[in-house]
Amino acid sequence: MPKPSHRDKLLEAGRKVMFERGYRGAGVRDIVSEAGAPQGSFTNHFRSKEAFASEVLDRYFDSLRKIVEATLCDRSLSPRDRIRRYFDVITGKLKAEKWALGCLIGNLSLEVSTENNRLRTRLSTIFAEWREPFAACVAEAQEAGEIADDFPARDLADFLLAGWHGAMLRMKVDRSSKPLEQFKTIAFATVLARSA
């Protein structure tokens, strides 16, 4: 009878440990302990901590894709309302974490982008992919006359993601929803304002 695989447990544990301690602070011992897996199981499944972190990021981004699908692609709402729905759903998830965790993609971007080219490249690819459904929704809102078309949809999508991650950074520091609510209020009153 084959031994059960600890791969999924390790990846889930890695997500939790990296959220709490960051990439540098997440030791292999901490990860296998959190997973309840034998020490050697890590190296059986992953050739390096860097390769492991890349898979954790991919899994995390998969969960975000589901949120994007349920919000930005929800044709029962207007495009502008879909964007608001996305930010509101994420706000609810951040509240459940008591404003302490933020986004693993944003967290690792701050931590590893200056020292780990492989993870930096993966994160850049994730942001580029993440931008596309935002850009599509913004373009649809512009075509429908819901918001002004002063800026290209992709530029506006990049701006929204960058601003949102900045707001999440402040949220973590202040342990408060205030930066998120400020971001939403100002974004929807300015660059996402309804067309006259």
Short mmCIF file of N, CA and C in Angstrom, two decimals:
data_model
loop_
_atom_site.label_atom_id
_atom_site.label_comp_id
_atom_site.label_asym_id
_atom_site.label_seq_id
_atom_site.Cartn_x
_atom_site.Cartn_y
_atom_site.Cartn_z
N MET A 1 0.84 -1.18 0.00
CA MET A 1 0.00 0.00 0.00
C MET A 1 0.89 1.25 0.00
N PRO A 2 0.68 2.21 -0.95
CA PRO A 2 1.55 3.39 -1.01
C PRO A 2 1.33 4.31 0.19
N LYS A 3 2.41 5.03 0.54
CA LYS A 3 2.33 5.99 1.64
C LYS A 3 1.46 7.18 1.21
N PRO A 4 0.68 7.73 2.15
CA PRO A 4 -0.11 8.92 1.79
C PRO A 4 0.82 10.11 1.51
N SER A 5 0.45 10.94 0.54
CA SER A 5 1.26 12.11 0.19
C SER A 5 0.97 13.25 1.16
N HIS A 6 2.01 13.93 1.55
CA HIS A 6 1.86 15.08 2.44
C HIS A 6 1.92 16.40 1.67
N ARG A 7 1.98 16.31 0.36
CA ARG A 7 2.16 17.51 -0.48
C ARG A 7 1.11 18.60 -0.21
N ASP A 8 -0.17 18.23 -0.26
CA ASP A 8 -1.24 19.22 -0.04
C ASP A 8 -1.17 19.82 1.36
N LYS A 9 -0.92 18.97 2.35
CA LYS A 9 -0.80 19.47 3.72
C LYS A 9 0.34 20.46 3.86
N LEU A 10 1.46 20.16 3.22
CA LEU A 10 2.62 21.05 3.27
C LEU A 10 2.32 22.39 2.61
N LEU A 11 1.63 22.36 1.48
CA LEU A 11 1.30 23.61 0.79
C LEU A 11 0.34 24.46 1.59
N GLU A 12 -0.65 23.83 2.21
CA GLU A 12 -1.58 24.59 3.07
C GLU A 12 -0.86 25.15 4.29
N ALA A 13 -0.01 24.35 4.89
CA ALA A 13 0.76 24.80 6.04
C ALA A 13 1.70 25.94 5.64
N GLY A 14 2.31 25.82 4.46
CA GLY A 14 3.21 26.87 3.99
C GLY A 14 2.50 28.19 3.81
N ARG A 15 1.30 28.14 3.31
CA ARG A 15 0.50 29.37 3.16
C ARG A 15 0.29 30.03 4.52
N LYS A 16 -0.10 29.23 5.50
CA LYS A 16 -0.36 29.77 6.84
C LYS A 16 0.92 30.33 7.47
N VAL A 17 2.00 29.57 7.40
CA VAL A 17 3.26 29.98 8.02
C VAL A 17 3.83 31.21 7.31
N MET A 18 3.75 31.25 5.98
CA MET A 18 4.28 32.42 5.26
C MET A 18 3.44 33.67 5.51
N PHE A 19 2.14 33.50 5.70
CA PHE A 19 1.31 34.64 6.07
C PHE A 19 1.76 35.18 7.43
N GLU A 20 2.02 34.29 8.36
CA GLU A 20 2.36 34.71 9.72
C GLU A 20 3.79 35.21 9.85
N ARG A 21 4.74 34.59 9.12
CA ARG A 21 6.16 34.87 9.35
C ARG A 21 6.92 35.38 8.13
N GLY A 22 6.26 35.41 6.99
CA GLY A 22 6.94 35.84 5.78
C GLY A 22 7.74 34.70 5.17
N TYR A 23 8.33 34.98 4.02
CA TYR A 23 9.12 33.96 3.31
C TYR A 23 10.38 33.61 4.10
N ARG A 24 11.11 34.64 4.52
CA ARG A 24 12.36 34.39 5.25
C ARG A 24 12.11 33.70 6.59
N GLY A 25 11.05 34.09 7.27
CA GLY A 25 10.77 33.54 8.59
C GLY A 25 10.11 32.17 8.59
N ALA A 26 9.69 31.71 7.42
CA ALA A 26 9.02 30.41 7.32
C ALA A 26 10.06 29.32 7.10
N GLY A 27 10.51 28.72 8.19
CA GLY A 27 11.48 27.64 8.08
C GLY A 27 10.81 26.34 7.69
N VAL A 28 11.60 25.47 7.07
CA VAL A 28 11.08 24.16 6.66
C VAL A 28 10.56 23.40 7.88
N ARG A 29 11.27 23.47 8.98
CA ARG A 29 10.80 22.78 10.21
C ARG A 29 9.45 23.30 10.66
N ASP A 30 9.26 24.62 10.57
CA ASP A 30 7.97 25.21 10.95
C ASP A 30 6.85 24.71 10.04
N ILE A 31 7.15 24.61 8.77
CA ILE A 31 6.14 24.19 7.79
C ILE A 31 5.76 22.73 8.00
N VAL A 32 6.76 21.84 8.15
CA VAL A 32 6.42 20.42 8.34
C VAL A 32 5.73 20.20 9.68
N SER A 33 6.11 20.98 10.68
CA SER A 33 5.45 20.87 11.99
C SER A 33 3.98 21.28 11.88
N GLU A 34 3.72 22.41 11.21
CA GLU A 34 2.35 22.89 11.02
C GLU A 34 1.52 21.88 10.22
N ALA A 35 2.17 21.20 9.27
CA ALA A 35 1.48 20.22 8.42
C ALA A 35 1.30 18.88 9.12
N GLY A 36 2.02 18.67 10.24
CA GLY A 36 1.99 17.36 10.88
C GLY A 36 2.61 16.30 10.00
N ALA A 37 3.64 16.69 9.26
CA ALA A 37 4.29 15.79 8.31
C ALA A 37 5.71 15.47 8.77
N PRO A 38 6.26 14.34 8.34
CA PRO A 38 7.64 14.02 8.69
C PRO A 38 8.61 15.02 8.05
N GLN A 39 9.72 15.27 8.71
CA GLN A 39 10.71 16.25 8.25
C GLN A 39 11.14 16.01 6.80
N GLY A 40 11.39 14.76 6.44
CA GLY A 40 11.88 14.44 5.10
C GLY A 40 10.86 14.61 4.00
N SER A 41 9.59 14.78 4.36
CA SER A 41 8.55 14.87 3.33
C SER A 41 8.69 16.15 2.50
N PHE A 42 9.25 17.20 3.08
CA PHE A 42 9.39 18.45 2.34
C PHE A 42 10.30 18.23 1.12
N THR A 43 11.47 17.67 1.36
CA THR A 43 12.42 17.47 0.26
C THR A 43 11.97 16.36 -0.70
N ASN A 44 11.07 15.50 -0.26
CA ASN A 44 10.51 14.50 -1.18
C ASN A 44 9.62 15.15 -2.24
N HIS A 45 8.98 16.27 -1.88
CA HIS A 45 8.01 16.90 -2.77
C HIS A 45 8.50 18.17 -3.44
N PHE A 46 9.47 18.86 -2.84
CA PHE A 46 9.90 20.17 -3.36
C PHE A 46 11.43 20.23 -3.41
N ARG A 47 11.95 20.69 -4.55
CA ARG A 47 13.40 20.70 -4.69
C ARG A 47 14.07 21.85 -3.94
N SER A 48 13.28 22.87 -3.56
CA SER A 48 13.84 24.00 -2.80
C SER A 48 12.71 24.76 -2.12
N LYS A 49 13.08 25.59 -1.17
CA LYS A 49 12.09 26.44 -0.51
C LYS A 49 11.51 27.43 -1.53
N GLU A 50 12.33 27.88 -2.44
CA GLU A 50 11.90 28.81 -3.48
C GLU A 50 10.82 28.16 -4.38
N ALA A 51 11.06 26.91 -4.79
CA ALA A 51 10.08 26.20 -5.61
C ALA A 51 8.79 25.98 -4.82
N PHE A 52 8.93 25.68 -3.54
CA PHE A 52 7.77 25.50 -2.67
C PHE A 52 6.96 26.80 -2.59
N ALA A 53 7.64 27.93 -2.34
CA ALA A 53 6.96 29.22 -2.22
C ALA A 53 6.24 29.57 -3.51
N SER A 54 6.83 29.23 -4.65
CA SER A 54 6.19 29.50 -5.93
C SER A 54 4.88 28.72 -6.05
N GLU A 55 4.88 27.47 -5.59
CA GLU A 55 3.64 26.67 -5.62
C GLU A 55 2.60 27.20 -4.64
N VAL A 56 3.05 27.65 -3.48
CA VAL A 56 2.11 28.25 -2.51
C VAL A 56 1.46 29.49 -3.14
N LEU A 57 2.26 30.31 -3.80
CA LEU A 57 1.73 31.50 -4.48
C LEU A 57 0.71 31.11 -5.55
N ASP A 58 1.03 30.08 -6.33
CA ASP A 58 0.11 29.65 -7.38
C ASP A 58 -1.23 29.19 -6.80
N ARG A 59 -1.18 28.47 -5.70
CA ARG A 59 -2.42 28.01 -5.04
C ARG A 59 -3.22 29.19 -4.50
N TYR A 60 -2.50 30.14 -3.90
CA TYR A 60 -3.16 31.32 -3.36
C TYR A 60 -3.82 32.11 -4.50
N PHE A 61 -3.11 32.26 -5.60
CA PHE A 61 -3.67 32.99 -6.74
C PHE A 61 -4.87 32.25 -7.32
N ASP A 62 -4.86 30.93 -7.29
CA ASP A 62 -6.03 30.16 -7.72
C ASP A 62 -7.27 30.55 -6.91
N SER A 63 -7.09 30.74 -5.61
CA SER A 63 -8.23 31.14 -4.77
C SER A 63 -8.70 32.54 -5.13
N LEU A 64 -7.77 33.42 -5.49
CA LEU A 64 -8.16 34.77 -5.92
C LEU A 64 -8.89 34.75 -7.26
N ARG A 65 -8.47 33.85 -8.14
CA ARG A 65 -9.16 33.73 -9.43
C ARG A 65 -10.64 33.40 -9.23
N LYS A 66 -10.93 32.60 -8.24
CA LYS A 66 -12.34 32.26 -7.95
C LYS A 66 -13.12 33.49 -7.50
N ILE A 67 -12.48 34.35 -6.71
CA ILE A 67 -13.13 35.59 -6.27
C ILE A 67 -13.33 36.51 -7.48
N VAL A 68 -12.32 36.61 -8.32
CA VAL A 68 -12.42 37.42 -9.54
C VAL A 68 -13.58 36.92 -10.40
N GLU A 69 -13.67 35.61 -10.58
CA GLU A 69 -14.74 35.03 -11.38
C GLU A 69 -16.12 35.35 -10.80
N ALA A 70 -16.22 35.26 -9.47
CA ALA A 70 -17.52 35.47 -8.81
C ALA A 70 -17.91 36.95 -8.75
N THR A 71 -16.97 37.85 -8.94
CA THR A 71 -17.27 39.28 -8.81
C THR A 71 -17.11 40.01 -10.14
N LEU A 72 -15.90 40.11 -10.63
CA LEU A 72 -15.65 40.88 -11.85
C LEU A 72 -16.31 40.27 -13.08
N CYS A 73 -16.61 38.99 -13.04
CA CYS A 73 -17.23 38.33 -14.19
C CYS A 73 -18.72 38.06 -13.98
N ASP A 74 -19.31 38.64 -12.94
CA ASP A 74 -20.72 38.44 -12.62
C ASP A 74 -21.58 39.36 -13.49
N ARG A 75 -22.13 38.83 -14.55
CA ARG A 75 -22.89 39.63 -15.51
C ARG A 75 -24.24 40.11 -14.98
N SER A 76 -24.61 39.69 -13.78
CA SER A 76 -25.86 40.20 -13.21
C SER A 76 -25.69 41.61 -12.66
N LEU A 77 -24.43 42.07 -12.55
CA LEU A 77 -24.14 43.42 -12.06
C LEU A 77 -23.55 44.26 -13.18
N SER A 78 -23.69 45.57 -13.06
CA SER A 78 -23.02 46.46 -14.02
C SER A 78 -21.51 46.36 -13.81
N PRO A 79 -20.71 46.70 -14.82
CA PRO A 79 -19.25 46.59 -14.66
C PRO A 79 -18.72 47.37 -13.47
N ARG A 80 -19.19 48.59 -13.28
CA ARG A 80 -18.73 49.41 -12.15
C ARG A 80 -19.10 48.75 -10.83
N ASP A 81 -20.30 48.20 -10.73
CA ASP A 81 -20.73 47.52 -9.51
C ASP A 81 -19.94 46.24 -9.27
N ARG A 82 -19.49 45.59 -10.36
CA ARG A 82 -18.66 44.39 -10.20
C ARG A 82 -17.32 44.73 -9.54
N ILE A 83 -16.75 45.86 -9.94
CA ILE A 83 -15.48 46.28 -9.34
C ILE A 83 -15.67 46.56 -7.85
N ARG A 84 -16.76 47.28 -7.53
CA ARG A 84 -17.05 47.54 -6.12
C ARG A 84 -17.27 46.23 -5.36
N ARG A 85 -17.96 45.30 -5.98
CA ARG A 85 -18.23 44.00 -5.34
C ARG A 85 -16.93 43.27 -5.04
N TYR A 86 -15.98 43.31 -5.97
CA TYR A 86 -14.68 42.67 -5.73
C TYR A 86 -14.03 43.24 -4.47
N PHE A 87 -13.93 44.57 -4.40
CA PHE A 87 -13.28 45.19 -3.25
C PHE A 87 -14.05 44.89 -1.96
N ASP A 88 -15.36 44.85 -2.01
CA ASP A 88 -16.15 44.55 -0.82
C ASP A 88 -15.96 43.10 -0.35
N VAL A 89 -15.90 42.17 -1.30
CA VAL A 89 -15.68 40.76 -0.92
C VAL A 89 -14.31 40.61 -0.27
N ILE A 90 -13.28 41.22 -0.85
CA ILE A 90 -11.94 41.13 -0.27
C ILE A 90 -11.93 41.80 1.11
N THR A 91 -12.62 42.91 1.25
CA THR A 91 -12.69 43.58 2.56
C THR A 91 -13.29 42.64 3.60
N GLY A 92 -14.32 41.90 3.23
CA GLY A 92 -14.92 40.94 4.16
C GLY A 92 -13.94 39.86 4.58
N LYS A 93 -13.12 39.39 3.64
CA LYS A 93 -12.12 38.37 3.98
C LYS A 93 -11.04 38.94 4.90
N LEU A 94 -10.64 40.16 4.65
CA LEU A 94 -9.62 40.80 5.49
C LEU A 94 -10.15 41.06 6.89
N LYS A 95 -11.43 41.40 6.98
CA LYS A 95 -12.06 41.60 8.29
C LYS A 95 -12.04 40.30 9.09
N ALA A 96 -12.32 39.19 8.42
CA ALA A 96 -12.33 37.89 9.10
C ALA A 96 -10.96 37.55 9.68
N GLU A 97 -9.91 38.13 9.09
CA GLU A 97 -8.54 37.92 9.57
C GLU A 97 -8.10 39.04 10.50
N LYS A 98 -9.08 39.85 10.97
CA LYS A 98 -8.84 40.95 11.91
C LYS A 98 -7.82 41.96 11.40
N TRP A 99 -7.86 42.18 10.07
CA TRP A 99 -7.04 43.19 9.40
C TRP A 99 -5.54 42.93 9.55
N ALA A 100 -5.13 41.70 9.86
CA ALA A 100 -3.73 41.43 10.19
C ALA A 100 -2.92 40.80 9.05
N LEU A 101 -3.55 40.10 8.11
CA LEU A 101 -2.77 39.31 7.17
C LEU A 101 -2.54 39.97 5.81
N GLY A 102 -3.50 40.67 5.29
CA GLY A 102 -3.34 41.28 3.98
C GLY A 102 -3.41 40.26 2.87
N CYS A 103 -2.59 40.45 1.86
CA CYS A 103 -2.56 39.59 0.67
C CYS A 103 -1.19 38.94 0.58
N LEU A 104 -1.16 37.62 0.45
CA LEU A 104 0.12 36.91 0.40
C LEU A 104 0.95 37.37 -0.80
N ILE A 105 0.32 37.68 -1.91
CA ILE A 105 1.04 38.15 -3.09
C ILE A 105 1.70 39.50 -2.80
N GLY A 106 0.95 40.40 -2.19
CA GLY A 106 1.52 41.70 -1.82
C GLY A 106 2.60 41.58 -0.76
N ASN A 107 2.35 40.73 0.23
CA ASN A 107 3.32 40.55 1.31
C ASN A 107 4.65 40.05 0.77
N LEU A 108 4.60 39.00 -0.08
CA LEU A 108 5.83 38.45 -0.62
C LEU A 108 6.48 39.40 -1.62
N SER A 109 5.68 40.20 -2.31
CA SER A 109 6.25 41.19 -3.23
C SER A 109 7.17 42.15 -2.48
N LEU A 110 6.72 42.61 -1.33
CA LEU A 110 7.54 43.51 -0.51
C LEU A 110 8.80 42.83 0.00
N GLU A 111 8.66 41.57 0.36
CA GLU A 111 9.75 40.87 1.04
C GLU A 111 10.82 40.34 0.09
N VAL A 112 10.45 39.76 -1.04
CA VAL A 112 11.43 39.02 -1.85
C VAL A 112 11.85 39.71 -3.14
N SER A 113 11.18 40.79 -3.52
CA SER A 113 11.43 41.35 -4.86
C SER A 113 12.85 41.87 -5.06
N THR A 114 13.55 42.21 -3.98
CA THR A 114 14.91 42.72 -4.14
C THR A 114 15.97 41.63 -4.09
N GLU A 115 15.59 40.43 -3.67
CA GLU A 115 16.64 39.41 -3.46
C GLU A 115 16.39 38.07 -4.14
N ASN A 116 15.22 37.86 -4.68
CA ASN A 116 14.94 36.55 -5.27
C ASN A 116 14.30 36.76 -6.64
N ASN A 117 15.11 36.65 -7.68
CA ASN A 117 14.64 36.95 -9.03
C ASN A 117 13.57 35.99 -9.51
N ARG A 118 13.66 34.71 -9.14
CA ARG A 118 12.66 33.74 -9.60
C ARG A 118 11.28 34.08 -9.02
N LEU A 119 11.22 34.34 -7.72
CA LEU A 119 9.93 34.68 -7.11
C LEU A 119 9.45 36.05 -7.58
N ARG A 120 10.38 37.00 -7.76
CA ARG A 120 9.99 38.32 -8.25
C ARG A 120 9.34 38.20 -9.64
N THR A 121 9.94 37.39 -10.49
CA THR A 121 9.40 37.17 -11.83
C THR A 121 8.03 36.52 -11.76
N ARG A 122 7.87 35.53 -10.89
CA ARG A 122 6.56 34.87 -10.74
C ARG A 122 5.51 35.87 -10.26
N LEU A 123 5.88 36.71 -9.29
CA LEU A 123 4.95 37.71 -8.77
C LEU A 123 4.57 38.72 -9.84
N SER A 124 5.53 39.13 -10.66
CA SER A 124 5.24 40.05 -11.75
C SER A 124 4.24 39.44 -12.73
N THR A 125 4.42 38.16 -13.02
CA THR A 125 3.49 37.46 -13.92
C THR A 125 2.10 37.38 -13.32
N ILE A 126 2.04 37.12 -12.02
CA ILE A 126 0.74 37.07 -11.33
C ILE A 126 0.03 38.41 -11.43
N PHE A 127 0.74 39.51 -11.15
CA PHE A 127 0.11 40.83 -11.23
C PHE A 127 -0.37 41.13 -12.65
N ALA A 128 0.41 40.75 -13.65
CA ALA A 128 0.00 40.98 -15.04
C ALA A 128 -1.27 40.20 -15.37
N GLU A 129 -1.36 38.97 -14.89
CA GLU A 129 -2.56 38.17 -15.14
C GLU A 129 -3.75 38.72 -14.36
N TRP A 130 -3.50 39.14 -13.14
CA TRP A 130 -4.55 39.69 -12.27
C TRP A 130 -5.15 40.96 -12.87
N ARG A 131 -4.30 41.74 -13.54
CA ARG A 131 -4.75 43.01 -14.12
C ARG A 131 -5.81 42.80 -15.20
N GLU A 132 -5.69 41.72 -15.95
CA GLU A 132 -6.52 41.56 -17.15
C GLU A 132 -8.03 41.55 -16.88
N PRO A 133 -8.55 40.79 -15.89
CA PRO A 133 -10.00 40.87 -15.67
C PRO A 133 -10.44 42.23 -15.15
N PHE A 134 -9.56 42.92 -14.40
CA PHE A 134 -9.87 44.29 -13.99
C PHE A 134 -9.95 45.20 -15.21
N ALA A 135 -8.95 45.07 -16.10
CA ALA A 135 -8.93 45.90 -17.30
C ALA A 135 -10.16 45.65 -18.16
N ALA A 136 -10.55 44.39 -18.29
CA ALA A 136 -11.73 44.05 -19.09
C ALA A 136 -12.99 44.67 -18.49
N CYS A 137 -13.09 44.62 -17.17
CA CYS A 137 -14.26 45.18 -16.49
C CYS A 137 -14.27 46.71 -16.61
N VAL A 138 -13.11 47.33 -16.45
CA VAL A 138 -12.99 48.78 -16.60
C VAL A 138 -13.36 49.18 -18.02
N ALA A 139 -12.83 48.46 -19.01
CA ALA A 139 -13.13 48.77 -20.41
C ALA A 139 -14.63 48.66 -20.68
N GLU A 140 -15.24 47.64 -20.11
CA GLU A 140 -16.69 47.47 -20.29
C GLU A 140 -17.45 48.63 -19.65
N ALA A 141 -17.01 49.06 -18.48
CA ALA A 141 -17.65 50.20 -17.80
C ALA A 141 -17.46 51.48 -18.63
N GLN A 142 -16.29 51.63 -19.22
CA GLN A 142 -16.05 52.81 -20.06
C GLN A 142 -16.92 52.78 -21.31
N GLU A 143 -17.03 51.62 -21.94
CA GLU A 143 -17.86 51.49 -23.15
C GLU A 143 -19.33 51.74 -22.84
N ALA A 144 -19.74 51.34 -21.63
CA ALA A 144 -21.14 51.54 -21.23
C ALA A 144 -21.40 52.97 -20.76
N GLY A 145 -20.33 53.79 -20.69
CA GLY A 145 -20.49 55.16 -20.22
C GLY A 145 -20.64 55.27 -18.72
N GLU A 146 -20.31 54.20 -18.01
CA GLU A 146 -20.43 54.23 -16.54
C GLU A 146 -19.30 55.03 -15.89
N ILE A 147 -18.12 54.93 -16.46
CA ILE A 147 -16.99 55.70 -15.95
C ILE A 147 -16.28 56.36 -17.14
N ALA A 148 -15.55 57.42 -16.85
CA ALA A 148 -14.86 58.17 -17.91
C ALA A 148 -13.76 57.32 -18.54
N ASP A 149 -13.44 57.64 -19.79
CA ASP A 149 -12.39 56.91 -20.47
C ASP A 149 -11.12 57.78 -20.62
N ASP A 150 -10.85 58.58 -19.60
CA ASP A 150 -9.67 59.45 -19.60
C ASP A 150 -8.36 58.65 -19.60
N PHE A 151 -8.41 57.44 -19.05
CA PHE A 151 -7.21 56.61 -18.95
C PHE A 151 -7.46 55.27 -19.64
N PRO A 152 -6.41 54.69 -20.24
CA PRO A 152 -6.58 53.36 -20.80
C PRO A 152 -6.98 52.36 -19.71
N ALA A 153 -7.81 51.41 -20.07
CA ALA A 153 -8.35 50.47 -19.07
C ALA A 153 -7.24 49.71 -18.34
N ARG A 154 -6.20 49.30 -19.06
CA ARG A 154 -5.11 48.56 -18.40
C ARG A 154 -4.37 49.43 -17.40
N ASP A 155 -4.14 50.70 -17.75
CA ASP A 155 -3.46 51.61 -16.81
C ASP A 155 -4.30 51.80 -15.55
N LEU A 156 -5.58 51.96 -15.76
CA LEU A 156 -6.48 52.14 -14.62
C LEU A 156 -6.53 50.87 -13.77
N ALA A 157 -6.52 49.71 -14.40
CA ALA A 157 -6.50 48.44 -13.66
C ALA A 157 -5.22 48.32 -12.83
N ASP A 158 -4.07 48.67 -13.43
CA ASP A 158 -2.81 48.65 -12.68
C ASP A 158 -2.86 49.60 -11.49
N PHE A 159 -3.40 50.78 -11.72
CA PHE A 159 -3.52 51.78 -10.66
C PHE A 159 -4.39 51.26 -9.51
N LEU A 160 -5.51 50.63 -9.85
CA LEU A 160 -6.41 50.10 -8.82
C LEU A 160 -5.73 49.01 -8.00
N LEU A 161 -5.04 48.09 -8.66
CA LEU A 161 -4.35 47.02 -7.92
C LEU A 161 -3.24 47.57 -7.05
N ALA A 162 -2.48 48.52 -7.58
CA ALA A 162 -1.38 49.10 -6.79
C ALA A 162 -1.92 49.88 -5.59
N GLY A 163 -2.95 50.68 -5.82
CA GLY A 163 -3.54 51.46 -4.73
C GLY A 163 -4.17 50.57 -3.67
N TRP A 164 -4.83 49.51 -4.11
CA TRP A 164 -5.47 48.58 -3.19
C TRP A 164 -4.43 47.88 -2.31
N HIS A 165 -3.30 47.50 -2.92
CA HIS A 165 -2.26 46.86 -2.12
C HIS A 165 -1.62 47.83 -1.14
N GLY A 166 -1.50 49.09 -1.53
CA GLY A 166 -1.02 50.10 -0.59
C GLY A 166 -1.98 50.26 0.57
N ALA A 167 -3.27 50.25 0.27
CA ALA A 167 -4.28 50.36 1.34
C ALA A 167 -4.22 49.15 2.27
N MET A 168 -3.99 47.96 1.71
CA MET A 168 -3.87 46.77 2.56
C MET A 168 -2.63 46.84 3.45
N LEU A 169 -1.56 47.42 2.93
CA LEU A 169 -0.36 47.58 3.74
C LEU A 169 -0.65 48.46 4.96
N ARG A 170 -1.31 49.60 4.73
CA ARG A 170 -1.69 50.47 5.85
C ARG A 170 -2.68 49.78 6.78
N MET A 171 -3.60 49.01 6.23
CA MET A 171 -4.57 48.27 7.03
C MET A 171 -3.86 47.37 8.03
N LYS A 172 -2.81 46.66 7.56
CA LYS A 172 -2.06 45.76 8.44
C LYS A 172 -1.35 46.54 9.55
N VAL A 173 -0.79 47.68 9.20
CA VAL A 173 -0.07 48.50 10.19
C VAL A 173 -1.05 49.05 11.23
N ASP A 174 -2.19 49.55 10.76
CA ASP A 174 -3.17 50.17 11.67
C ASP A 174 -4.15 49.19 12.28
N ARG A 175 -4.18 47.94 11.74
CA ARG A 175 -5.18 46.95 12.17
C ARG A 175 -6.58 47.56 12.12
N SER A 176 -6.86 48.16 10.96
CA SER A 176 -8.11 48.90 10.80
C SER A 176 -8.57 48.83 9.35
N SER A 177 -9.87 48.89 9.15
CA SER A 177 -10.43 48.91 7.80
C SER A 177 -10.37 50.30 7.18
N LYS A 178 -10.00 51.30 7.96
CA LYS A 178 -10.06 52.68 7.48
C LYS A 178 -9.31 52.90 6.15
N PRO A 179 -8.06 52.41 5.99
CA PRO A 179 -7.39 52.63 4.70
C PRO A 179 -8.13 52.00 3.51
N LEU A 180 -8.75 50.87 3.73
CA LEU A 180 -9.51 50.22 2.65
C LEU A 180 -10.73 51.05 2.28
N GLU A 181 -11.43 51.52 3.29
CA GLU A 181 -12.64 52.32 3.03
C GLU A 181 -12.27 53.65 2.38
N GLN A 182 -11.15 54.27 2.81
CA GLN A 182 -10.69 55.50 2.16
C GLN A 182 -10.38 55.25 0.69
N PHE A 183 -9.68 54.16 0.43
CA PHE A 183 -9.34 53.83 -0.96
C PHE A 183 -10.61 53.71 -1.80
N LYS A 184 -11.57 52.93 -1.31
CA LYS A 184 -12.80 52.72 -2.09
C LYS A 184 -13.55 54.03 -2.30
N THR A 185 -13.68 54.82 -1.24
CA THR A 185 -14.41 56.09 -1.35
C THR A 185 -13.77 57.01 -2.37
N ILE A 186 -12.46 57.17 -2.29
CA ILE A 186 -11.76 58.10 -3.19
C ILE A 186 -11.73 57.54 -4.62
N ALA A 187 -11.45 56.25 -4.77
CA ALA A 187 -11.40 55.66 -6.12
C ALA A 187 -12.74 55.80 -6.83
N PHE A 188 -13.83 55.53 -6.12
CA PHE A 188 -15.15 55.59 -6.77
C PHE A 188 -15.65 57.02 -6.94
N ALA A 189 -15.03 57.98 -6.24
CA ALA A 189 -15.40 59.38 -6.42
C ALA A 189 -14.53 60.07 -7.47
N THR A 190 -13.44 59.40 -7.88
CA THR A 190 -12.52 60.05 -8.84
C THR A 190 -12.39 59.20 -10.11
N VAL A 191 -11.42 58.31 -10.15
CA VAL A 191 -11.15 57.57 -11.39
C VAL A 191 -12.26 56.60 -11.78
N LEU A 192 -13.07 56.18 -10.80
CA LEU A 192 -14.20 55.30 -11.11
C LEU A 192 -15.54 56.02 -10.95
N ALA A 193 -15.50 57.35 -10.94
CA ALA A 193 -16.73 58.13 -10.80
C ALA A 193 -17.65 57.89 -12.00
N ARG A 194 -18.92 57.94 -11.72
CA ARG A 194 -19.90 57.78 -12.81
C ARG A 194 -19.73 58.92 -13.81
N SER A 195 -19.83 58.60 -15.06
CA SER A 195 -19.73 59.65 -16.11
C SER A 195 -20.89 60.61 -15.98
N ALA A 196 -20.60 61.87 -16.31
CA ALA A 196 -21.65 62.91 -16.23
C ALA A 196 -22.68 62.64 -17.31
#
